Amino acid sequence: MDVTPILENLNDAQREAVTAPAEPTLVIAGAGSGKTRVLVHRAAWLIDVEHVSPQSLLAVTFTNKAAAEMRGRIESLLGLPVQHLWIGTFHGLAHRLLRRHWREAKLPQSFQIIDADDQQRIIKRLLRSMEIDDGRYTPREIQYFVNKQKDEGLRPRHLDDDGDPERRQMITVYAAYEEVCERGGLVDFAELLLRAHELWRDNAELLAHYRQRFGHILVDEFQDTNAIQYAWLRLLAGNSGVPFAVGDDDQSIYRWRGARVEHILKFQRDFPGARVVKLEQNYRSTGTILNAANAVIAHNSARMGKNLWTEGSAGEPIRIYAAYNERDEAEFIVGRLRDWSDQGNARQDAAILYRSNAQSRVLEEALINARIPYRVYGGLRFFERQEIKDALAYLRLTLNRDDDASFERIVNRPTRGIGARTVEEMRSYARANACSLWRAAGALASDVLAGRAAKAVLAFMTLIERLERETRELALEDKVDHVIAMSGLVEFYKKEKGEKGATRIENLEELVSAAKSFEPDPAAEMQPLDEFLAHAALEAGEGQADAWDDCVQLMTMHSAKGLEFPLVFLAGMEDGLFPHQRSAADPDGLEEERRLCYVGITRAMRTLYISYAEQRRLHGTDSFSLPSRFIREIPAEYVEEIRPKVRVSRSGQRPGRASPVPDAAAESGLSLGQRVHHRKFGDGIVLNCEGHGPHARVEVNFETAGTKWLVLAYANLDLM
Ligand code: ATP
Ligand code: MG
């Protein structure tokens, strides 16, 4: 067989997958084994060798960034640009469909996407207007409930309260929330998916058209699809489509968002006879890193199980640093980054990964002090900043007056004398008349409101009408520029003192540049402003604009999925933080955290540092923690401990330590399985001991009180 360049640099198993006949195919393989590479080559193979039209391919990736990269790689393999190739995230693709078929989807043409923050505000407002005590249900809980139902494909009418009054209440709020969105033409993230599914489910002709069109469906990170995404794929594939999915059960990390790794098994049931290809060679990491990752994930019981190996060298040991506190940890990382640059390496090849966004602040401060350029993914979300959302709200209102979320956001920003009372009146009018706030404002201003308030409201409405008129014919960036200039936001933020105000104004200017450099996707067939606003909403979760070269990358382990870096730091590896306290107690939760750890470790190609702090201030409180149990799960042969700088010994604080996981049992005279008595909890058995000195803790299974972790120094346990 002629080997086209498309098949070069693929191993046999990868080649089998890339050239598989047009039948359902599932590639299940561990991290760094070339799954994404296979997907890219498959697309190029289909177009170049099988002469499949790019129009017939639909490729689903996990982020917009990954989508852009995939398109670039396909084009470079083919040596030509490919248009009309649909590549995107589930949300992005669903959105595109809804724009094309807004009528069939029963949406207004100018529908707008709302993000999680808008969604929460709407729910908060609803709870207030429905006079539901939000001490009982936090808006966040309701939001979670609503999204969960949507992710499962369930509308309020499908839900049964099972005689449970609390559930009934939740369902009522869900229904009311749907009404608000319906009225305002607002679509949240989960709704995008649900609507897109209903669009095909309920329009046989449309479905037939897309089934005909998309003969080949390529899906990356398949293990993290949720129920509605899977249903959507299943619907599209029908009985003749060719789904080609790649994934890794060990990297399923979005269960909390409804992802179901079980879809891997379901795929094999739904497409009987599906070809299953396993890839076992890892090309990303050194032997040491790979073995460490394999050892950690082996502690999970719910696994399909696989064997990953590498031809590469063992490489450097994994270095573990026990920091005194979070600042010491940040200093340590900064020091290693300096060495990295001094050795002539590129900064963007280094990534600092952490469990939760809040951890980035201290790291950022240290990087700023050291003048090391960095970039945060996800943490500082450009499109989610207050001033940016304000400007976007003006733009959105020019497109759609019934967008209540935007209306409320800017009706009195900049301050124009429309007080909380007036807004409250509008809300109740809107509620009573089932109309949008814009309509309510119009009705109230013309007869009910007092002179001054009425004047202010009318001035606001006139401003919006005028902005719409004046910008109708303008190019996208001029539109954005004009709307910002006329909105009064710049003057408003100028009044904000110091750095903050200045930064906000810079950001508003940055929004104009973002509009300028925005490249509409020709396959999207949308108005540029619609597309730009959708991009702003969909991109929000992914971070800043892309033009940041030579920066160290900071991100959560969740956002690092699919990426790779020569140098990786896993920071904050402490019990309670990672595994997260919320998950540690529940076995499924713990296994998901461990998968996340596996994802973190396997991002590293050459060098991996793991650090933890004995004392950490997070969210304003100090806590003392033990090293993460995941550190202990890495066999000692792969690890090298870095001794901290010698420092002044404090009471109870040892300057260095012998092992990253000291054993409390030896110090205290306790042993595992020992029976003990506690004054309050009664009799129990020691299950586990961790830490040393004042940090030593024991886990005791009490006969009546259940399992508890206790600080040894305070527990006053009697040995029995
Ligand atoms: P993850 O599970 O993290 O998403 P993956 O399975 O998608 O990983 P890729 O990102 O596709 O893996 O590949 C990992 C690295 O190995 C990439 O740098 C890729 O270019 C390289 N690679 C994959 N296959 C080969 C091969 N046959 N020859 C050389 N390099 C390869
Ligand atoms: Mg991948």
mmCIF file of N, CA and C in Angstrom, residues 12-14 16-18 20-21 23-29 38 222 243-247 249 263-280 304-306:
data_model
loop_
_atom_site.group_PDB
_atom_site.id
_atom_site.type_symbol
_atom_site.label_atom_id
_atom_site.label_comp_id
_atom_site.label_asym_id
_atom_site.label_seq_id
_atom_site.Cartn_x
_atom_site.Cartn_y
_atom_site.Cartn_z
ATOM 1 N N ASP A 12 1.347 0.883 14.458
ATOM 2 C CA ASP A 12 0.400 -0.016 13.791
ATOM 3 C C ASP A 12 -1.027 0.147 14.294
ATOM 4 N N ALA A 13 -1.150 0.229 15.619
ATOM 5 C CA ALA A 13 -2.500 0.344 16.180
ATOM 6 C C ALA A 13 -3.132 1.675 15.760
ATOM 7 N N GLN A 14 -2.328 2.727 15.771
ATOM 8 C CA GLN A 14 -2.854 4.033 15.358
ATOM 9 C C GLN A 14 -3.285 3.983 13.896
ATOM 10 N N GLU A 16 -4.236 1.380 12.235
ATOM 11 C CA GLU A 16 -5.462 0.586 12.114
ATOM 12 C C GLU A 16 -6.677 1.480 12.347
ATOM 13 N N ALA A 17 -6.575 2.323 13.368
ATOM 14 C CA ALA A 17 -7.708 3.197 13.685
ATOM 15 C C ALA A 17 -7.922 4.230 12.583
ATOM 16 N N VAL A 18 -6.837 4.833 12.131
ATOM 17 C CA VAL A 18 -6.953 5.902 11.135
ATOM 18 C C VAL A 18 -7.572 5.385 9.838
ATOM 19 N N ALA A 20 -9.438 2.628 9.474
ATOM 20 C CA ALA A 20 -10.535 1.683 9.694
ATOM 21 C C ALA A 20 -11.638 1.907 8.662
ATOM 22 N N PRO A 21 -12.313 0.819 8.255
ATOM 23 C CA PRO A 21 -13.423 0.989 7.313
ATOM 24 C C PRO A 21 -14.526 1.844 7.927
ATOM 25 N N GLU A 23 -17.057 2.168 9.636
ATOM 26 C CA GLU A 23 -17.916 1.503 10.626
ATOM 27 C C GLU A 23 -17.689 2.162 11.970
ATOM 28 N N PRO A 24 -18.656 2.031 12.868
ATOM 29 C CA PRO A 24 -18.463 2.626 14.194
ATOM 30 C C PRO A 24 -17.167 2.143 14.828
ATOM 31 N N THR A 25 -16.401 3.076 15.343
ATOM 32 C CA THR A 25 -15.096 2.734 15.904
ATOM 33 C C THR A 25 -14.884 3.466 17.221
ATOM 34 N N LEU A 26 -14.263 2.735 18.135
ATOM 35 C CA LEU A 26 -14.006 3.302 19.448
ATOM 36 C C LEU A 26 -12.526 3.094 19.748
ATOM 37 N N VAL A 27 -11.839 4.168 20.052
ATOM 38 C CA VAL A 27 -10.433 4.035 20.426
ATOM 39 C C VAL A 27 -10.335 4.347 21.911
ATOM 40 N N ILE A 28 -9.954 3.334 22.676
ATOM 41 C CA ILE A 28 -9.857 3.536 24.115
ATOM 42 C C ILE A 28 -8.401 3.377 24.491
ATOM 43 N N ALA A 29 -7.842 4.427 25.047
ATOM 44 C CA ALA A 29 -6.416 4.344 25.337
ATOM 45 C C ALA A 29 -6.015 5.378 26.360
ATOM 46 N N VAL A 38 -4.683 10.504 16.378
ATOM 47 C CA VAL A 38 -5.424 9.583 15.520
ATOM 48 C C VAL A 38 -6.654 10.274 14.924
ATOM 49 N N PHE A 222 -14.160 11.368 24.533
ATOM 50 C CA PHE A 222 -15.497 10.778 24.563
ATOM 51 C C PHE A 222 -15.942 10.407 25.979
ATOM 52 N N PRO A 243 -19.850 6.837 13.648
ATOM 53 C CA PRO A 243 -19.220 7.527 14.767
ATOM 54 C C PRO A 243 -17.825 6.960 15.005
ATOM 55 N N PHE A 244 -16.901 7.845 15.301
ATOM 56 C CA PHE A 244 -15.517 7.459 15.559
ATOM 57 C C PHE A 244 -15.114 8.207 16.821
ATOM 58 N N ALA A 245 -15.074 7.490 17.929
ATOM 59 C CA ALA A 245 -14.885 8.188 19.204
ATOM 60 C C ALA A 245 -13.577 7.753 19.850
ATOM 61 N N VAL A 246 -12.850 8.694 20.416
ATOM 62 C CA VAL A 246 -11.637 8.350 21.146
ATOM 63 C C VAL A 246 -11.753 8.846 22.582
ATOM 64 N N GLY A 247 -11.251 8.054 23.513
ATOM 65 C CA GLY A 247 -11.363 8.469 24.910
ATOM 66 C C GLY A 247 -10.560 7.585 25.834
ATOM 67 N N ASP A 249 -11.125 6.040 29.801
ATOM 68 C CA ASP A 249 -11.963 5.978 31.008
ATOM 69 C C ASP A 249 -11.220 6.536 32.227
ATOM 70 N N HIS A 263 -20.737 5.778 28.951
ATOM 71 C CA HIS A 263 -21.061 5.881 27.528
ATOM 72 C C HIS A 263 -20.123 5.046 26.664
ATOM 73 N N ILE A 264 -18.950 4.756 27.220
ATOM 74 C CA ILE A 264 -18.020 3.900 26.476
ATOM 75 C C ILE A 264 -18.650 2.520 26.280
ATOM 76 N N LEU A 265 -19.295 2.017 27.331
ATOM 77 C CA LEU A 265 -19.952 0.708 27.224
ATOM 78 C C LEU A 265 -21.223 0.807 26.388
ATOM 79 N N LYS A 266 -21.941 1.922 26.584
ATOM 80 C CA LYS A 266 -23.184 2.119 25.862
ATOM 81 C C LYS A 266 -22.932 2.171 24.355
ATOM 82 N N PHE A 267 -21.847 2.808 23.987
ATOM 83 C CA PHE A 267 -21.472 2.898 22.576
ATOM 84 C C PHE A 267 -21.387 1.497 21.974
ATOM 85 N N GLN A 268 -20.750 0.591 22.738
ATOM 86 C CA GLN A 268 -20.576 -0.763 22.212
ATOM 87 C C GLN A 268 -21.901 -1.510 22.133
ATOM 88 N N ARG A 269 -22.846 -1.154 23.022
ATOM 89 C CA ARG A 269 -24.171 -1.776 22.945
ATOM 90 C C ARG A 269 -24.985 -1.164 21.812
ATOM 91 N N ASP A 270 -24.895 0.164 21.676
ATOM 92 C CA ASP A 270 -25.697 0.857 20.668
ATOM 93 C C ASP A 270 -25.207 0.585 19.254
ATOM 94 N N PHE A 271 -23.921 0.330 19.132
ATOM 95 C CA PHE A 271 -23.370 0.035 17.814
ATOM 96 C C PHE A 271 -22.707 -1.340 17.867
ATOM 97 N N PRO A 272 -23.542 -2.383 17.855
ATOM 98 C CA PRO A 272 -22.986 -3.716 18.050
ATOM 99 C C PRO A 272 -21.960 -3.999 16.951
ATOM 100 N N GLY A 273 -20.912 -4.649 17.335
ATOM 101 C CA GLY A 273 -19.875 -4.956 16.357
ATOM 102 C C GLY A 273 -18.913 -3.801 16.136
ATOM 103 N N ALA A 274 -19.064 -2.736 16.930
ATOM 104 C CA ALA A 274 -18.156 -1.603 16.762
ATOM 105 C C ALA A 274 -16.711 -2.069 16.921
ATOM 106 N N ARG A 275 -15.854 -1.532 16.086
ATOM 107 C CA ARG A 275 -14.440 -1.864 16.179
ATOM 108 C C ARG A 275 -13.855 -1.158 17.404
ATOM 109 N N VAL A 276 -13.118 -1.892 18.223
ATOM 110 C CA VAL A 276 -12.481 -1.263 19.380
ATOM 111 C C VAL A 276 -10.978 -1.352 19.203
ATOM 112 N N VAL A 277 -10.319 -0.213 19.214
ATOM 113 C CA VAL A 277 -8.868 -0.206 19.047
ATOM 114 C C VAL A 277 -8.241 0.273 20.343
ATOM 115 N N LYS A 278 -7.194 -0.408 20.765
ATOM 116 C CA LYS A 278 -6.479 0.043 21.965
ATOM 117 C C LYS A 278 -5.107 0.551 21.550
ATOM 118 N N LEU A 279 -4.707 1.636 22.132
ATOM 119 C CA LEU A 279 -3.360 2.154 21.882
ATOM 120 C C LEU A 279 -2.614 2.029 23.198
ATOM 121 N N GLU A 280 -1.428 1.477 23.166
ATOM 122 C CA GLU A 280 -0.744 1.255 24.439
ATOM 123 C C GLU A 280 0.587 1.955 24.562
ATOM 124 N N MET A 304 -11.365 0.199 33.252
ATOM 125 C CA MET A 304 -11.358 -0.800 32.204
ATOM 126 C C MET A 304 -9.998 -1.489 32.201
ATOM 127 N N GLY A 305 -8.994 -0.795 32.692
ATOM 128 C CA GLY A 305 -7.670 -1.393 32.813
ATOM 129 C C GLY A 305 -6.913 -1.365 31.500
ATOM 130 N N LYS A 306 -5.699 -0.880 31.554
ATOM 131 C CA LYS A 306 -4.903 -0.903 30.336
ATOM 132 C C LYS A 306 -3.446 -0.797 30.695
#
